[in-house]
Amino acid sequence: MAAHEAAAQAGMAAAAARAWPVVLRHAGAVLAMTSALDTSVPNMARVYNYWLGGKDHFAADRAEAQRLVELYPPLPALARENRAFLIEAAGWAARQGIGQFIDLGAGLPASPPVHQAARAVLPAARVAYVDIDPVVLSHAVALLATDDGVAAVDADLRDPAAVLGNQDLRAVINPGRPVCVILGAVVHFLDPQAACAVTAGYASLMAPGSCLVLSCARFENEELAKQLAEEYTAATWYNHSPAGITEFFDGLELAGPGVTEARTWPKRPPAADDRNGHVLAGVGRVPGMRLRQCTRTADA
């Protein structure tokens, strides 16, 4: 593990020297992404890593994360609930016999990673971690893509056809077979139209029997949501409605309780709940093929 961590740090330095993504904004809108080394700019992957208790963040990321926590103290708990859901859902998909996983907007490595969760059920499961952040990718290469069947893929999740046609992804994933596509805490960085287009794009290209795992932050208090969106400078954030989040699964068969809270999936949340902030989550299956229960080997 020490060697892997050293490699990750070396990879991070090399990636930063090549290009550091800097977000240019005006009135809260993302205008462009440029390449420059600027650790004073908060980064969404590093802010999330901080909330999860990770160590891959800088002072600007910590300041932003703490400022947001002052507005809504349960934010780190929501991040942990989201991560727990993704691991639970990955294991669920593997138990249905799905042996291929695409983690979109994967972010910095968290423990356990998706491929470990999947391989706890199907030892031969294959996973592609997809992101466009060079530092995220350097960590994925050093710490995740160290085994056969695990790849780090430089691709933009907003282009489903390009992602599924990516040569590096296809080295470990066969899109013609059932696959589990994961959009964990990603769609709230897309406006409603873009989020619908992205989810519909993957659903239309995934083989029958595939599944879409999706989670999204949601705040009932619109004034609080507005404050959080204004304070969150690492990206533009949207407070999608529960109905809108359910719409992301159009054309898919929702598993279990449907769209519910990540902290309780696949069960329903308590009837009495006064929480303002939630992570809403669900798993949708592409119809047309009955999934088999499998707990031993993958044949994807």
Coordinates of C-alpha atoms in Angstrom, one line a residue:
M1 CA 0.0 0.0 0.0
A2 CA 2.9 2.4 0.7
A3 CA 4.2 1.9 -2.8
H4 CA 0.8 2.5 -4.3
E5 CA 0.4 5.7 -2.2
A6 CA 3.9 6.9 -3.3
A7 CA 2.9 6.2 -6.9
A8 CA -0.3 8.1 -6.5
Q9 CA 1.5 11.1 -5.1
A10 CA 4.0 11.0 -8.0
G11 CA 1.2 10.7 -10.5
M12 CA -0.7 13.6 -8.9
A13 CA 2.4 15.8 -9.2
A14 CA 2.9 14.8 -12.8
A15 CA -0.7 15.4 -13.7
A16 CA -0.7 18.8 -11.9
A17 CA 2.4 19.8 -13.9
R18 CA 0.7 18.9 -17.1
A19 CA -2.7 20.5 -16.5
W20 CA -4.8 21.5 -13.6
P21 CA -8.5 22.1 -14.4
V22 CA -9.5 25.6 -13.4
V23 CA -13.2 26.6 -13.6
L24 CA -13.9 30.1 -14.9
R25 CA -17.2 31.5 -13.8
H26 CA -19.6 34.4 -14.2
A27 CA -22.6 34.8 -12.0
G28 CA -22.3 31.2 -10.8
A29 CA -22.3 29.7 -14.3
V30 CA -19.4 27.7 -15.6
L31 CA -17.9 29.5 -18.6
A32 CA -14.8 27.3 -19.4
M33 CA -12.3 24.9 -18.2
T34 CA -8.6 25.9 -18.6
S35 CA -5.4 24.1 -17.8
A36 CA -3.2 25.7 -15.1
L37 CA -1.8 24.8 -11.7
D38 CA -3.9 26.7 -9.2
T39 CA -4.5 25.0 -5.9
S40 CA -6.4 28.1 -4.7
V41 CA -9.4 26.9 -6.7
P42 CA -11.8 24.4 -5.0
N43 CA -12.3 21.2 -6.8
M44 CA -15.5 19.1 -6.5
A45 CA -13.7 15.8 -6.2
R46 CA -11.4 17.1 -3.4
V47 CA -14.3 18.8 -1.5
Y48 CA -16.1 15.5 -1.5
N49 CA -13.0 13.6 -0.5
Y50 CA -12.7 16.0 2.5
W51 CA -16.2 15.3 3.6
L52 CA -15.5 11.5 3.4
G53 CA -12.5 11.9 5.7
G54 CA -9.9 11.5 2.9
K55 CA -6.6 13.3 2.7
D56 CA -6.4 14.4 -1.0
H57 CA -7.4 18.0 -0.7
F58 CA -5.9 21.5 -0.3
A59 CA -6.6 24.5 1.8
A60 CA -9.1 26.0 -0.7
D61 CA -11.0 22.7 -0.8
R62 CA -11.2 22.5 3.0
A63 CA -12.3 26.1 3.3
E64 CA -15.1 25.6 0.9
A65 CA -16.2 22.3 2.5
Q66 CA -16.2 23.9 6.0
R67 CA -18.1 27.0 4.8
L68 CA -20.8 24.7 3.3
V69 CA -20.9 22.7 6.5
E70 CA -21.6 25.9 8.5
L71 CA -24.7 26.3 6.3
Y72 CA -25.8 22.7 6.7
P73 CA -23.9 20.6 9.3
P74 CA -25.1 17.2 8.1
L75 CA -23.3 17.5 4.7
P76 CA -20.4 15.1 5.6
A77 CA -23.0 12.6 6.8
L78 CA -24.9 12.9 3.5
A79 CA -21.6 12.2 1.6
R80 CA -21.0 9.1 3.7
E81 CA -24.6 7.9 3.1
N82 CA -24.1 8.4 -0.6
R83 CA -20.9 6.4 -0.6
A84 CA -22.5 3.6 1.4
F85 CA -25.4 3.4 -1.1
L86 CA -23.1 3.2 -4.1
I87 CA -21.3 0.2 -2.5
E88 CA -24.5 -1.4 -1.5
A89 CA -25.9 -1.0 -5.0
A90 CA -22.8 -2.3 -6.7
G91 CA -23.0 -5.4 -4.5
W92 CA -26.7 -5.7 -5.4
A93 CA -26.0 -5.5 -9.1
A94 CA -23.3 -8.2 -8.8
R95 CA -25.7 -10.5 -7.0
Q96 CA -28.0 -10.1 -10.0
G97 CA -25.2 -11.5 -12.2
I98 CA -23.9 -8.3 -13.6
G99 CA -20.1 -8.5 -13.9
Q100 CA -19.3 -5.2 -15.5
F101 CA -19.3 -1.8 -13.9
I102 CA -18.8 1.8 -15.2
D103 CA -18.3 4.4 -12.5
L104 CA -18.9 7.7 -14.1
G105 CA -17.4 10.8 -12.5
A106 CA -15.7 8.4 -10.2
G107 CA -13.8 11.1 -8.3
L108 CA -10.9 10.4 -5.9
P109 CA -10.6 6.8 -4.6
A110 CA -12.7 6.0 -1.6
S111 CA -12.7 2.9 0.6
P112 CA -13.9 0.4 -0.4
P113 CA -13.8 1.1 -4.1
V114 CA -16.4 -0.2 -6.5
H115 CA -14.3 -3.0 -7.9
Q116 CA -13.7 -4.4 -4.4
A117 CA -17.5 -4.3 -3.6
A118 CA -18.3 -6.0 -6.9
R119 CA -15.5 -8.6 -6.6
A120 CA -16.7 -9.5 -3.1
V121 CA -19.6 -11.1 -5.0
L122 CA -18.1 -11.8 -8.4
P123 CA -14.3 -12.2 -8.2
A124 CA -14.0 -11.7 -12.0
A125 CA -16.0 -8.5 -12.1
R126 CA -14.6 -5.8 -14.4
V127 CA -14.7 -2.0 -13.6
A128 CA -14.0 1.2 -15.6
Y129 CA -13.5 4.3 -13.5
V130 CA -14.3 7.3 -15.8
D131 CA -13.4 11.0 -15.1
I132 CA -11.9 14.0 -16.8
D133 CA -9.9 15.4 -13.9
P134 CA -6.2 14.6 -14.5
V135 CA -5.4 14.3 -10.8
V136 CA -8.4 12.0 -10.2
L137 CA -7.2 9.9 -13.1
S138 CA -3.6 9.7 -11.8
H139 CA -4.9 8.4 -8.5
A140 CA -7.1 5.9 -10.3
V141 CA -4.2 4.6 -12.3
A142 CA -1.9 4.3 -9.2
L143 CA -4.4 3.0 -6.7
L144 CA -7.3 1.4 -8.6
A145 CA -6.3 0.2 -12.0
T146 CA -3.6 -2.1 -10.6
D147 CA -5.4 -5.4 -11.5
D148 CA -6.5 -7.0 -14.7
G149 CA -10.1 -6.0 -15.5
V150 CA -9.9 -2.5 -13.8
A151 CA -9.3 0.6 -16.0
A152 CA -9.0 4.3 -15.5
V153 CA -10.7 6.1 -18.4
D154 CA -10.3 9.7 -19.5
A155 CA -13.7 10.5 -20.9
D156 CA -16.6 13.0 -20.4
L157 CA -19.6 11.4 -18.9
R158 CA -21.9 13.9 -20.6
D159 CA -21.3 12.0 -23.9
P160 CA -22.6 8.5 -23.4
A161 CA -21.8 7.3 -26.9
A162 CA -18.2 8.5 -26.6
V163 CA -17.8 6.9 -23.2
L164 CA -19.2 3.5 -24.3
G165 CA -17.1 3.7 -27.4
N166 CA -13.9 4.7 -25.6
Q167 CA -11.0 2.3 -26.5
D168 CA -9.7 2.2 -22.9
L169 CA -13.1 1.4 -21.6
R170 CA -13.7 -1.3 -24.1
A171 CA -10.5 -3.0 -23.0
V172 CA -12.3 -4.1 -19.9
I173 CA -16.0 -3.5 -20.7
N174 CA -18.2 -5.1 -23.4
P175 CA -21.2 -2.8 -23.8
G176 CA -23.0 -5.5 -25.7
R177 CA -23.4 -7.4 -22.4
P178 CA -25.3 -6.3 -19.2
V179 CA -23.4 -3.5 -17.4
C180 CA -24.0 -1.5 -14.2
V181 CA -23.6 2.2 -15.0
I182 CA -23.1 4.3 -11.8
L183 CA -23.9 8.0 -11.7
G184 CA -23.1 8.7 -8.0
A185 CA -23.7 12.3 -6.8
V186 CA -23.1 13.5 -10.3
V187 CA -26.4 14.6 -11.9
H188 CA -26.9 17.5 -9.4
F189 CA -24.0 19.1 -11.3
L190 CA -26.1 19.0 -14.5
D191 CA -29.1 21.2 -15.3
P192 CA -32.4 19.2 -15.6
Q193 CA -32.3 19.1 -19.4
A194 CA -28.7 17.9 -19.5
A195 CA -29.3 15.4 -16.7
C196 CA -32.2 13.9 -18.6
A197 CA -30.3 13.7 -21.8
V198 CA -27.3 12.0 -20.1
T199 CA -29.4 9.4 -18.2
A200 CA -31.6 8.7 -21.3
G201 CA -28.4 8.4 -23.4
Y202 CA -26.9 5.7 -21.3
A203 CA -30.3 3.9 -20.8
S204 CA -30.7 3.7 -24.6
L205 CA -27.2 2.3 -25.2
M206 CA -27.1 -0.2 -22.4
A207 CA -27.8 -3.8 -23.2
P208 CA -31.0 -5.5 -21.8
G209 CA -30.4 -6.6 -18.3
S210 CA -28.1 -3.7 -17.5
C211 CA -28.8 -1.3 -14.6
L212 CA -28.4 2.4 -13.8
V213 CA -27.3 3.3 -10.3
L214 CA -28.0 7.0 -9.5
S215 CA -27.9 9.2 -6.5
C216 CA -28.6 12.9 -6.2
A217 CA -28.5 15.5 -3.4
R218 CA -31.9 17.1 -2.6
F219 CA -32.9 19.9 -0.2
E220 CA -36.5 20.6 0.7
N221 CA -35.8 24.2 1.8
E222 CA -35.3 26.0 -1.5
E223 CA -33.8 29.0 0.3
L224 CA -31.2 26.8 1.9
A225 CA -30.6 25.1 -1.5
K226 CA -30.0 28.5 -3.1
Q227 CA -27.5 29.5 -0.4
L228 CA -25.6 26.2 -0.8
A229 CA -25.5 26.6 -4.6
E230 CA -24.2 30.1 -4.3
E231 CA -21.5 29.1 -1.8
Y232 CA -20.4 26.0 -3.7
T233 CA -17.9 27.4 -6.2
A234 CA -16.3 24.1 -7.3
A235 CA -19.1 23.6 -9.8
T236 CA -22.7 24.7 -10.6
W237 CA -25.1 22.7 -8.4
Y238 CA -28.8 22.1 -9.1
N239 CA -31.5 21.2 -6.6
H240 CA -33.5 18.7 -8.7
S241 CA -37.0 17.9 -7.5
P242 CA -37.9 14.3 -6.4
A243 CA -40.1 14.1 -9.5
G244 CA -37.3 15.2 -11.7
I245 CA -34.9 12.6 -10.1
T246 CA -37.5 9.9 -10.8
E247 CA -37.7 11.1 -14.4
F248 CA -34.0 10.3 -14.8
F249 CA -35.1 6.6 -14.7
D250 CA -37.7 6.9 -17.5
G251 CA -37.8 3.7 -19.5
L252 CA -36.2 1.7 -16.8
E253 CA -37.7 -0.7 -14.3
L254 CA -37.0 0.7 -10.8
A255 CA -35.8 -1.9 -8.3
G256 CA -36.9 -2.3 -4.8
P257 CA -38.7 0.8 -3.3
G258 CA -37.9 3.0 -6.4
V259 CA -36.4 6.4 -5.7
T260 CA -35.8 6.7 -2.0
E261 CA -33.2 7.9 0.5
A262 CA -29.7 6.5 -0.1
R263 CA -29.3 5.8 3.7
T264 CA -32.1 3.2 3.6
W265 CA -32.0 1.8 0.1
P266 CA -33.2 -0.9 -0.7
K267 CA -35.7 -0.2 2.1
R268 CA -38.0 2.7 2.5
P269 CA -37.1 5.6 4.9
P270 CA -39.0 6.0 8.1
A271 CA -42.5 7.4 7.7
A272 CA -41.8 10.4 10.0
D273 CA -38.8 12.2 8.7
D274 CA -38.0 15.9 9.4
R275 CA -34.7 16.0 7.6
N276 CA -34.2 18.9 5.2
G277 CA -31.3 17.5 3.2
H278 CA -31.3 14.1 1.5
V279 CA -29.5 12.0 -0.9
L280 CA -32.2 10.5 -3.1
A281 CA -31.2 7.3 -4.9
G282 CA -32.4 4.4 -7.0
V283 CA -31.5 1.6 -9.3
G284 CA -33.2 1.2 -12.7
R285 CA -33.0 -1.9 -14.8
V286 CA -33.1 -2.0 -18.6
P287 CA -36.0 -4.3 -19.5
G288 CA -35.9 -7.2 -21.9
M289 CA -33.7 -9.7 -20.1
R290 CA -34.3 -11.5 -16.8
L291 CA -31.3 -11.2 -14.6
R292 CA -30.0 -14.3 -12.9
Q293 CA -29.0 -14.5 -9.3
C294 CA -25.3 -15.2 -9.1
T295 CA -22.9 -15.2 -6.1
R296 CA -19.9 -17.0 -7.5
T297 CA -18.3 -16.1 -10.8
A298 CA -18.9 -13.5 -13.5
D299 CA -19.6 -14.4 -17.1
A300 CA -20.1 -10.8 -18.4

